[in-house]
Amino acid sequence: MSKQINVGVIGLGVGEQHMIGYLNSKYVKNVYIYDFDQKKTKSIKKKYQNERVKVCLSENEIINNSDIKAISIASYDQFHFKQIIKSIKKRKHIFCEKPICLNSYQLEKIKNLLKKKKIIMTTNTILRLSPRFIELKEKIKKNYFGKIFYIEMDYNYGRLSKITDGWRGQIKNFPVILSGGIHMIDLLQWFTEDLPIKIKSFSNSICTRDSKVDVKDFNVSILKFKSDLVAKISSNFGCIYPHYHRVMIYGTKGTFEQSFKNELIIKKRKDSFSSVTIKSKYPAVKKYELIDNFIKAILFGQKLIINEDQMINAMKICLRMIKKQI
């Protein structure tokens, strides 16, 4: 096949899913993999028994390889920025796990470098491909809910040990908004096609208070938009709750509710209410499903599902939420 590229994957936690996505593509020739834990790298190689998977001994072995056209960055969050900068300078197209960086200085540097280089970069805010959220987006476009005036979104992580006992707790002031809440921010800007003009944020560390880590494990933010819409976004890492994305959409013609037990659209007013159960599945999406779009954007100019402006704007909103939190 004439249209094939070599790709690299740095980090083999969720990066293993990236690798699967690349191996599923007929447009990918070889996948070069690296993790700082070489036992994990060898284990992945052995697990898949695929001659297209090539083991590397360092991230630079991938970044500096002129035969590699695109790189997935799926390392720990604190390493994303430096790996992105090195990859941009080597003119690699980039598929990066969220967040792409940890502060405004880093974001501006990435943004400015991207302007200078003709490369494609996107991020893995995968909820855009969930059938339920695709259906919601279509209903919003068709004015099914009328004028939307309030949205609630909760990123319930429910796996506190991944902070207290894992690499997340090793990051100073680990940003739960960037690690989890950014998924909800991406959905919010996709649904509304609007940007916030005011943000108020509150946080606490009650759930991690007796642990060794210094993390604000809960954040809730109120956002006011140009359209007069108000939204509430929470990032709840300490909750005793399954990993779940709770969504409420309130419009003048109807309400959507996605809670742990119900997925409903409520219509009518006055003394009687009617509800419709949403049948589209949630989340029903694999962590590698944006890879196909990324590859086709590189080779054929396909429109990115999460484009550069959307990626940057989501980061900017999250960083403003962090800056405003008290």
mmCIF file of C-alpha atoms in Angstrom:
data_model
loop_
_atom_site.group_PDB
_atom_site.id
_atom_site.type_symbol
_atom_site.label_atom_id
_atom_site.label_comp_id
_atom_site.label_asym_id
_atom_site.label_seq_id
_atom_site.Cartn_x
_atom_site.Cartn_y
_atom_site.Cartn_z
ATOM 1 C CA MET A 1 0.000 0.000 0.000
ATOM 2 C CA SER A 2 1.397 3.399 -1.023
ATOM 3 C CA LYS A 3 -0.209 5.419 1.772
ATOM 4 C CA GLN A 4 1.286 4.027 4.964
ATOM 5 C CA ILE A 5 3.189 5.699 7.772
ATOM 6 C CA ASN A 6 5.235 4.640 10.767
ATOM 7 C CA VAL A 7 4.079 5.868 14.168
ATOM 8 C CA GLY A 8 5.440 5.926 17.704
ATOM 9 C CA VAL A 9 3.769 5.510 21.094
ATOM 10 C CA ILE A 10 5.389 6.946 24.233
ATOM 11 C CA GLY A 11 3.877 5.538 27.433
ATOM 12 C CA LEU A 12 2.133 2.184 27.559
ATOM 13 C CA GLY A 13 -0.580 2.618 30.163
ATOM 14 C CA VAL A 14 -3.442 4.051 28.114
ATOM 15 C CA GLY A 15 -0.856 4.136 25.326
ATOM 16 C CA GLU A 16 -1.461 0.418 24.854
ATOM 17 C CA GLN A 17 -4.907 1.412 23.584
ATOM 18 C CA HIS A 18 -3.316 3.887 21.172
ATOM 19 C CA MET A 19 -1.128 1.063 19.879
ATOM 20 C CA ILE A 20 -4.206 -1.095 19.263
ATOM 21 C CA GLY A 21 -5.756 1.746 17.287
ATOM 22 C CA TYR A 22 -2.683 2.047 15.101
ATOM 23 C CA LEU A 23 -2.449 -1.718 14.554
ATOM 24 C CA ASN A 24 -6.096 -1.679 13.470
ATOM 25 C CA SER A 25 -5.310 0.872 10.755
ATOM 26 C CA LYS A 26 -4.379 -0.280 7.274
ATOM 27 C CA TYR A 27 -2.581 3.039 6.875
ATOM 28 C CA VAL A 28 0.008 2.288 9.577
ATOM 29 C CA LYS A 29 3.078 0.262 8.663
ATOM 30 C CA ASN A 30 4.943 -0.108 11.983
ATOM 31 C CA VAL A 31 4.307 1.011 15.565
ATOM 32 C CA TYR A 32 7.387 1.911 17.619
ATOM 33 C CA ILE A 33 6.726 1.684 21.365
ATOM 34 C CA TYR A 34 8.486 2.940 24.490
ATOM 35 C CA ASP A 35 7.754 3.065 28.213
ATOM 36 C CA PHE A 36 10.236 4.071 30.906
ATOM 37 C CA ASP A 37 9.401 0.715 32.503
ATOM 38 C CA GLN A 38 11.160 -1.604 30.076
ATOM 39 C CA LYS A 39 9.455 -4.637 31.621
ATOM 40 C CA LYS A 40 6.136 -3.165 30.504
ATOM 41 C CA THR A 41 7.484 -2.503 26.997
ATOM 42 C CA LYS A 42 8.695 -6.097 26.636
ATOM 43 C CA SER A 43 5.461 -7.415 28.119
ATOM 44 C CA ILE A 44 3.387 -5.489 25.552
ATOM 45 C CA LYS A 45 5.580 -6.749 22.728
ATOM 46 C CA LYS A 46 5.176 -10.336 23.940
ATOM 47 C CA LYS A 47 1.432 -9.941 24.506
ATOM 48 C CA TYR A 48 0.637 -8.925 20.941
ATOM 49 C CA GLN A 49 3.180 -11.041 19.053
ATOM 50 C CA ASN A 50 2.977 -8.659 16.100
ATOM 51 C CA GLU A 51 5.970 -8.029 13.856
ATOM 52 C CA ARG A 52 4.682 -4.506 13.191
ATOM 53 C CA VAL A 53 5.391 -3.596 16.842
ATOM 54 C CA LYS A 54 8.974 -2.350 17.301
ATOM 55 C CA VAL A 55 10.507 -1.853 20.773
ATOM 56 C CA CYS A 56 12.528 1.296 21.508
ATOM 57 C CA LEU A 57 14.835 1.991 24.443
ATOM 58 C CA SER A 58 14.104 5.716 24.883
ATOM 59 C CA GLU A 59 11.590 8.388 23.917
ATOM 60 C CA ASN A 60 14.295 10.117 21.868
ATOM 61 C CA GLU A 61 14.736 6.971 19.814
ATOM 62 C CA ILE A 62 11.147 7.529 18.676
ATOM 63 C CA ILE A 63 11.186 11.334 18.419
ATOM 64 C CA ASN A 64 14.458 11.479 16.484
ATOM 65 C CA ASN A 65 13.557 8.704 14.043
ATOM 66 C CA SER A 66 13.031 10.362 10.650
ATOM 67 C CA ASP A 67 10.992 7.354 9.452
ATOM 68 C CA ILE A 68 8.320 8.014 12.084
ATOM 69 C CA LYS A 69 5.704 10.531 10.926
ATOM 70 C CA ALA A 70 3.364 10.662 13.930
ATOM 71 C CA ILE A 71 3.667 10.174 17.684
ATOM 72 C CA SER A 72 1.187 9.316 20.418
ATOM 73 C CA ILE A 73 2.107 10.841 23.762
ATOM 74 C CA ALA A 74 0.528 8.813 26.556
ATOM 75 C CA SER A 75 3.098 9.213 29.313
ATOM 76 C CA TYR A 76 2.426 10.663 32.768
ATOM 77 C CA ASP A 77 0.896 14.161 32.603
ATOM 78 C CA GLN A 78 4.004 15.984 33.837
ATOM 79 C CA PHE A 79 6.041 14.730 30.857
ATOM 80 C CA HIS A 80 3.622 15.724 28.086
ATOM 81 C CA PHE A 81 4.903 19.277 27.586
ATOM 82 C CA LYS A 82 8.572 18.442 26.996
ATOM 83 C CA GLN A 83 7.700 15.492 24.768
ATOM 84 C CA ILE A 84 5.325 17.650 22.709
ATOM 85 C CA ILE A 85 7.933 20.389 22.254
ATOM 86 C CA LYS A 86 10.575 17.910 21.135
ATOM 87 C CA SER A 87 8.108 16.248 18.772
ATOM 88 C CA ILE A 88 6.995 19.544 17.207
ATOM 89 C CA LYS A 89 10.599 20.545 16.594
ATOM 90 C CA LYS A 90 11.120 17.248 14.783
ATOM 91 C CA ARG A 91 7.960 17.907 12.724
ATOM 92 C CA LYS A 92 6.007 14.955 14.073
ATOM 93 C CA HIS A 93 2.216 14.949 14.017
ATOM 94 C CA ILE A 94 0.955 14.501 17.576
ATOM 95 C CA PHE A 95 -1.895 12.608 19.210
ATOM 96 C CA CYS A 96 -1.696 13.449 22.918
ATOM 97 C CA GLU A 97 -3.531 12.240 25.979
ATOM 98 C CA LYS A 98 -5.114 15.026 27.973
ATOM 99 C CA PRO A 99 -3.899 17.310 29.329
ATOM 100 C CA ILE A 100 -1.364 18.466 26.772
ATOM 101 C CA CYS A 101 0.409 20.508 29.485
ATOM 102 C CA LEU A 102 -0.002 21.786 33.044
ATOM 103 C CA ASN A 103 0.106 25.604 32.943
ATOM 104 C CA SER A 104 -0.495 28.699 30.797
ATOM 105 C CA TYR A 105 3.169 29.274 29.987
ATOM 106 C CA GLN A 106 3.467 25.778 28.548
ATOM 107 C CA LEU A 107 0.212 26.148 26.625
ATOM 108 C CA GLU A 108 1.328 29.389 24.976
ATOM 109 C CA LYS A 109 4.630 27.833 23.978
ATOM 110 C CA ILE A 110 2.870 24.867 22.379
ATOM 111 C CA LYS A 111 0.392 27.175 20.634
ATOM 112 C CA ASN A 112 3.138 29.407 19.223
ATOM 113 C CA LEU A 113 5.231 26.478 18.023
ATOM 114 C CA LEU A 114 2.242 24.904 16.302
ATOM 115 C CA LYS A 115 1.757 28.132 14.340
ATOM 116 C CA LYS A 116 5.299 27.880 12.982
ATOM 117 C CA LYS A 117 5.184 24.217 11.997
ATOM 118 C CA LYS A 118 2.751 22.625 9.568
ATOM 119 C CA ILE A 119 1.821 19.680 11.728
ATOM 120 C CA ILE A 120 -1.411 18.143 12.960
ATOM 121 C CA MET A 121 -2.075 17.882 16.671
ATOM 122 C CA THR A 122 -5.130 16.642 18.520
ATOM 123 C CA THR A 123 -5.998 15.259 21.926
ATOM 124 C CA ASN A 124 -7.855 12.229 23.235
ATOM 125 C CA THR A 125 -11.042 13.752 24.667
ATOM 126 C CA ILE A 126 -12.819 10.608 23.561
ATOM 127 C CA LEU A 127 -16.339 11.331 24.867
ATOM 128 C CA ARG A 128 -17.048 13.188 21.608
ATOM 129 C CA LEU A 129 -17.457 9.746 20.013
ATOM 130 C CA SER A 130 -19.907 8.352 22.576
ATOM 131 C CA PRO A 131 -23.178 7.576 20.722
ATOM 132 C CA ARG A 132 -25.226 9.212 23.474
ATOM 133 C CA PHE A 133 -23.332 12.480 23.330
ATOM 134 C CA ILE A 134 -23.424 12.473 19.527
ATOM 135 C CA GLU A 135 -27.217 12.157 19.769
ATOM 136 C CA LEU A 136 -27.353 14.983 22.307
ATOM 137 C CA LYS A 137 -25.282 17.221 20.037
ATOM 138 C CA GLU A 138 -27.716 16.593 17.170
ATOM 139 C CA LYS A 139 -30.738 17.328 19.362
ATOM 140 C CA ILE A 140 -29.155 20.583 20.559
ATOM 141 C CA LYS A 141 -28.462 21.633 16.950
ATOM 142 C CA LYS A 142 -32.091 20.928 16.042
ATOM 143 C CA ASN A 143 -33.378 23.032 18.978
ATOM 144 C CA TYR A 144 -34.970 19.969 20.569
ATOM 145 C CA PHE A 145 -34.462 21.394 24.077
ATOM 146 C CA GLY A 146 -35.253 24.970 23.081
ATOM 147 C CA LYS A 147 -33.028 27.714 24.481
ATOM 148 C CA ILE A 148 -30.549 26.047 26.844
ATOM 149 C CA PHE A 149 -30.055 28.110 29.982
ATOM 150 C CA TYR A 150 -28.253 25.749 32.394
ATOM 151 C CA ILE A 151 -25.954 22.724 32.085
ATOM 152 C CA GLU A 152 -24.492 20.548 34.839
ATOM 153 C CA MET A 153 -21.642 18.121 34.208
ATOM 154 C CA ASP A 154 -19.884 16.003 36.828
ATOM 155 C CA TYR A 155 -16.720 14.031 36.172
ATOM 156 C CA ASN A 156 -16.992 11.401 38.903
ATOM 157 C CA TYR A 157 -13.699 9.549 39.003
ATOM 158 C CA GLY A 158 -14.333 7.362 42.053
ATOM 159 C CA ARG A 159 -10.819 5.867 42.196
ATOM 160 C CA LEU A 160 -9.065 7.772 44.963
ATOM 161 C CA SER A 161 -6.227 5.259 45.284
ATOM 162 C CA LYS A 162 -4.946 6.333 41.866
ATOM 163 C CA ILE A 163 -4.102 9.664 43.474
ATOM 164 C CA THR A 164 -2.939 8.532 46.904
ATOM 165 C CA ASP A 165 -0.941 5.515 45.687
ATOM 166 C CA GLY A 166 -0.182 6.304 42.042
ATOM 167 C CA TRP A 167 1.803 8.720 39.884
ATOM 168 C CA ARG A 168 -0.908 11.412 40.013
ATOM 169 C CA GLY A 169 -0.179 12.069 43.668
ATOM 170 C CA GLN A 170 3.478 12.672 42.810
ATOM 171 C CA ILE A 171 2.604 15.792 40.798
ATOM 172 C CA LYS A 172 2.642 18.917 42.946
ATOM 173 C CA ASN A 173 -0.875 20.377 43.097
ATOM 174 C CA PHE A 174 -2.151 17.640 40.774
ATOM 175 C CA PRO A 175 -4.902 19.329 38.684
ATOM 176 C CA VAL A 176 -8.046 17.188 38.772
ATOM 177 C CA ILE A 177 -9.659 19.636 36.339
ATOM 178 C CA LEU A 178 -7.017 18.970 33.676
ATOM 179 C CA SER A 179 -6.957 15.248 34.319
ATOM 180 C CA GLY A 180 -10.716 14.655 34.377
ATOM 181 C CA GLY A 181 -12.831 17.785 34.163
ATOM 182 C CA ILE A 182 -11.360 18.636 30.766
ATOM 183 C CA HIS A 183 -13.535 15.878 29.258
ATOM 184 C CA MET A 184 -16.628 17.745 30.431
ATOM 185 C CA ILE A 185 -15.255 21.104 29.273
ATOM 186 C CA ASP A 186 -14.625 19.631 25.827
ATOM 187 C CA LEU A 187 -18.227 18.370 25.686
ATOM 188 C CA LEU A 188 -19.520 21.697 26.968
ATOM 189 C CA GLN A 189 -17.787 23.773 24.301
ATOM 190 C CA TRP A 190 -18.831 21.236 21.646
ATOM 191 C CA PHE A 191 -22.486 21.331 22.728
ATOM 192 C CA THR A 192 -22.714 25.107 23.114
ATOM 193 C CA GLU A 193 -20.181 26.426 20.569
ATOM 194 C CA ASP A 194 -19.709 29.228 23.066
ATOM 195 C CA LEU A 195 -16.984 30.486 25.399
ATOM 196 C CA PRO A 196 -17.264 31.528 29.068
ATOM 197 C CA ILE A 197 -16.901 35.170 30.029
ATOM 198 C CA LYS A 198 -16.865 34.626 33.813
ATOM 199 C CA ILE A 199 -15.675 31.740 36.002
ATOM 200 C CA LYS A 200 -15.900 31.082 39.746
ATOM 201 C CA SER A 201 -14.282 27.964 41.224
ATOM 202 C CA PHE A 202 -14.184 26.261 44.600
ATOM 203 C CA SER A 203 -12.129 23.276 45.696
ATOM 204 C CA ASN A 204 -11.214 21.156 48.685
ATOM 205 C CA SER A 205 -8.994 18.258 49.685
ATOM 206 C CA ILE A 206 -11.183 16.569 52.286
ATOM 207 C CA CYS A 207 -10.905 13.101 50.727
ATOM 208 C CA THR A 208 -7.091 13.169 50.581
ATOM 209 C CA ARG A 209 -6.527 15.179 53.765
ATOM 210 C CA ASP A 210 -5.208 12.216 55.769
ATOM 211 C CA SER A 211 -2.978 10.913 52.965
ATOM 212 C CA LYS A 212 0.605 11.807 52.048
ATOM 213 C CA VAL A 213 -0.376 13.729 48.928
ATOM 214 C CA ASP A 214 -1.122 17.431 48.581
ATOM 215 C CA VAL A 215 -4.002 17.459 46.108
ATOM 216 C CA LYS A 216 -7.247 19.406 45.732
ATOM 217 C CA ASP A 217 -9.222 16.268 44.893
ATOM 218 C CA PHE A 218 -12.535 18.087 44.351
ATOM 219 C CA ASN A 219 -13.320 21.157 42.283
ATOM 220 C CA VAL A 220 -16.595 22.746 41.239
ATOM 221 C CA SER A 221 -16.780 25.708 38.858
ATOM 222 C CA ILE A 222 -19.602 27.983 37.736
ATOM 223 C CA LEU A 223 -19.218 29.386 34.237
ATOM 224 C CA LYS A 224 -21.211 32.200 32.617
ATOM 225 C CA PHE A 225 -21.223 32.279 28.809
ATOM 226 C CA LYS A 226 -21.644 34.994 26.175
ATOM 227 C CA SER A 227 -25.067 33.529 25.341
ATOM 228 C CA ASP A 228 -26.166 34.028 29.005
ATOM 229 C CA LEU A 229 -25.944 30.254 29.583
ATOM 230 C CA VAL A 230 -24.761 29.181 33.036
ATOM 231 C CA ALA A 231 -22.906 25.889 33.534
ATOM 232 C CA LYS A 232 -21.604 23.968 36.512
ATOM 233 C CA ILE A 233 -18.655 21.613 36.072
ATOM 234 C CA SER A 234 -17.235 19.397 38.818
ATOM 235 C CA SER A 235 -14.167 17.185 38.955
ATOM 236 C CA ASN A 236 -14.770 14.730 41.771
ATOM 237 C CA PHE A 237 -11.848 12.355 42.260
ATOM 238 C CA GLY A 238 -12.538 11.422 45.871
ATOM 239 C CA CYS A 239 -16.170 10.365 45.511
ATOM 240 C CA ILE A 240 -17.477 6.957 46.535
ATOM 241 C CA TYR A 241 -19.129 6.450 43.183
ATOM 242 C CA PRO A 242 -18.449 4.535 39.963
ATOM 243 C CA HIS A 243 -16.419 6.262 37.258
ATOM 244 C CA TYR A 244 -19.213 8.140 35.528
ATOM 245 C CA HIS A 245 -20.029 11.282 33.535
ATOM 246 C CA ARG A 246 -23.202 12.830 34.913
ATOM 247 C CA VAL A 247 -24.919 15.327 32.600
ATOM 248 C CA MET A 248 -27.971 17.570 33.016
ATOM 249 C CA ILE A 249 -29.167 19.901 30.258
ATOM 250 C CA TYR A 250 -31.994 22.353 31.001
ATOM 251 C CA GLY A 251 -33.767 24.064 28.100
ATOM 252 C CA THR A 252 -36.982 25.977 27.608
ATOM 253 C CA LYS A 253 -38.547 23.011 25.758
ATOM 254 C CA GLY A 254 -37.100 20.052 27.627
ATOM 255 C CA THR A 255 -34.543 18.616 30.028
ATOM 256 C CA PHE A 256 -31.977 15.874 29.577
ATOM 257 C CA GLU A 257 -30.850 13.850 32.572
ATOM 258 C CA GLN A 258 -28.012 11.350 32.627
ATOM 259 C CA SER A 259 -27.567 10.036 36.130
ATOM 260 C CA PHE A 260 -26.280 6.646 37.221
ATOM 261 C CA LYS A 261 -29.718 5.014 37.029
ATOM 262 C CA ASN A 262 -31.546 7.127 34.434
ATOM 263 C CA GLU A 263 -31.006 8.557 30.963
ATOM 264 C CA LEU A 264 -34.123 10.592 30.269
ATOM 265 C CA ILE A 265 -35.486 13.442 28.243
ATOM 266 C CA ILE A 266 -38.330 15.206 30.045
ATOM 267 C CA LYS A 267 -40.877 17.200 28.045
ATOM 268 C CA LYS A 268 -44.084 19.171 28.794
ATOM 269 C CA ARG A 269 -44.905 21.474 31.653
ATOM 270 C CA LYS A 270 -47.812 22.256 33.987
ATOM 271 C CA ASP A 271 -49.343 19.342 35.876
ATOM 272 C CA SER A 272 -48.080 16.510 33.685
ATOM 273 C CA PHE A 273 -44.602 15.554 32.581
ATOM 274 C CA SER A 274 -43.593 12.977 30.025
ATOM 275 C CA SER A 275 -40.226 11.330 29.647
ATOM 276 C CA VAL A 276 -38.404 9.490 26.885
ATOM 277 C CA THR A 277 -35.649 6.986 27.606
ATOM 278 C CA ILE A 278 -32.516 7.571 25.542
ATOM 279 C CA LYS A 279 -31.543 4.375 23.740
ATOM 280 C CA SER A 280 -28.170 5.433 22.328
ATOM 281 C CA LYS A 281 -25.364 3.778 24.260
ATOM 282 C CA TYR A 282 -22.928 5.313 26.729
ATOM 283 C CA PRO A 283 -20.009 5.449 26.773
ATOM 284 C CA ALA A 284 -19.716 2.669 24.125
ATOM 285 C CA VAL A 285 -16.427 4.012 22.813
ATOM 286 C CA LYS A 286 -12.908 2.559 22.891
ATOM 287 C CA LYS A 287 -10.006 4.713 24.043
ATOM 288 C CA TYR A 288 -8.320 4.360 20.652
ATOM 289 C CA GLU A 289 -11.239 5.338 18.419
ATOM 290 C CA LEU A 290 -9.985 8.852 17.630
ATOM 291 C CA ILE A 291 -6.784 7.349 16.185
ATOM 292 C CA ASP A 292 -8.450 6.582 12.844
ATOM 293 C CA ASN A 293 -9.470 10.232 12.406
ATOM 294 C CA PHE A 294 -5.932 11.366 13.346
ATOM 295 C CA ILE A 295 -4.299 9.114 10.745
ATOM 296 C CA LYS A 296 -6.758 10.117 8.002
ATOM 297 C CA ALA A 297 -6.217 13.806 8.836
ATOM 298 C CA ILE A 298 -2.488 13.308 8.235
ATOM 299 C CA LEU A 299 -2.770 11.287 5.034
ATOM 300 C CA PHE A 300 -5.947 12.586 3.404
ATOM 301 C CA GLY A 301 -6.719 15.921 5.032
ATOM 302 C CA GLN A 302 -9.790 14.613 6.865
ATOM 303 C CA LYS A 303 -11.259 17.186 9.247
ATOM 304 C CA LEU A 304 -10.144 16.592 12.830
ATOM 305 C CA ILE A 305 -12.907 15.685 15.278
ATOM 306 C CA ILE A 306 -11.081 17.697 17.964
ATOM 307 C CA ASN A 307 -9.247 20.440 16.120
ATOM 308 C CA GLU A 308 -6.365 22.552 17.364
ATOM 309 C CA ASP A 309 -8.514 25.545 18.369
ATOM 310 C CA GLN A 310 -10.906 23.351 20.352
ATOM 311 C CA MET A 311 -7.979 21.599 22.054
ATOM 312 C CA ILE A 312 -6.369 24.933 23.006
ATOM 313 C CA ASN A 313 -9.655 26.532 24.116
ATOM 314 C CA ALA A 314 -10.518 23.592 26.388
ATOM 315 C CA MET A 315 -7.097 23.906 27.999
ATOM 316 C CA LYS A 316 -7.507 27.670 28.437
ATOM 317 C CA ILE A 317 -10.888 27.252 30.134
ATOM 318 C CA CYS A 318 -9.522 24.579 32.487
ATOM 319 C CA LEU A 319 -6.516 26.709 33.400
ATOM 320 C CA ARG A 320 -8.800 29.653 34.145
ATOM 321 C CA MET A 321 -10.873 27.368 36.399
ATOM 322 C CA ILE A 322 -7.707 26.358 38.260
ATOM 323 C CA LYS A 323 -6.542 29.975 38.583
ATOM 324 C CA LYS A 324 -9.917 31.077 39.954
ATOM 325 C CA GLN A 325 -10.354 28.254 42.479
ATOM 326 C CA ILE A 326 -10.477 29.096 46.182
#
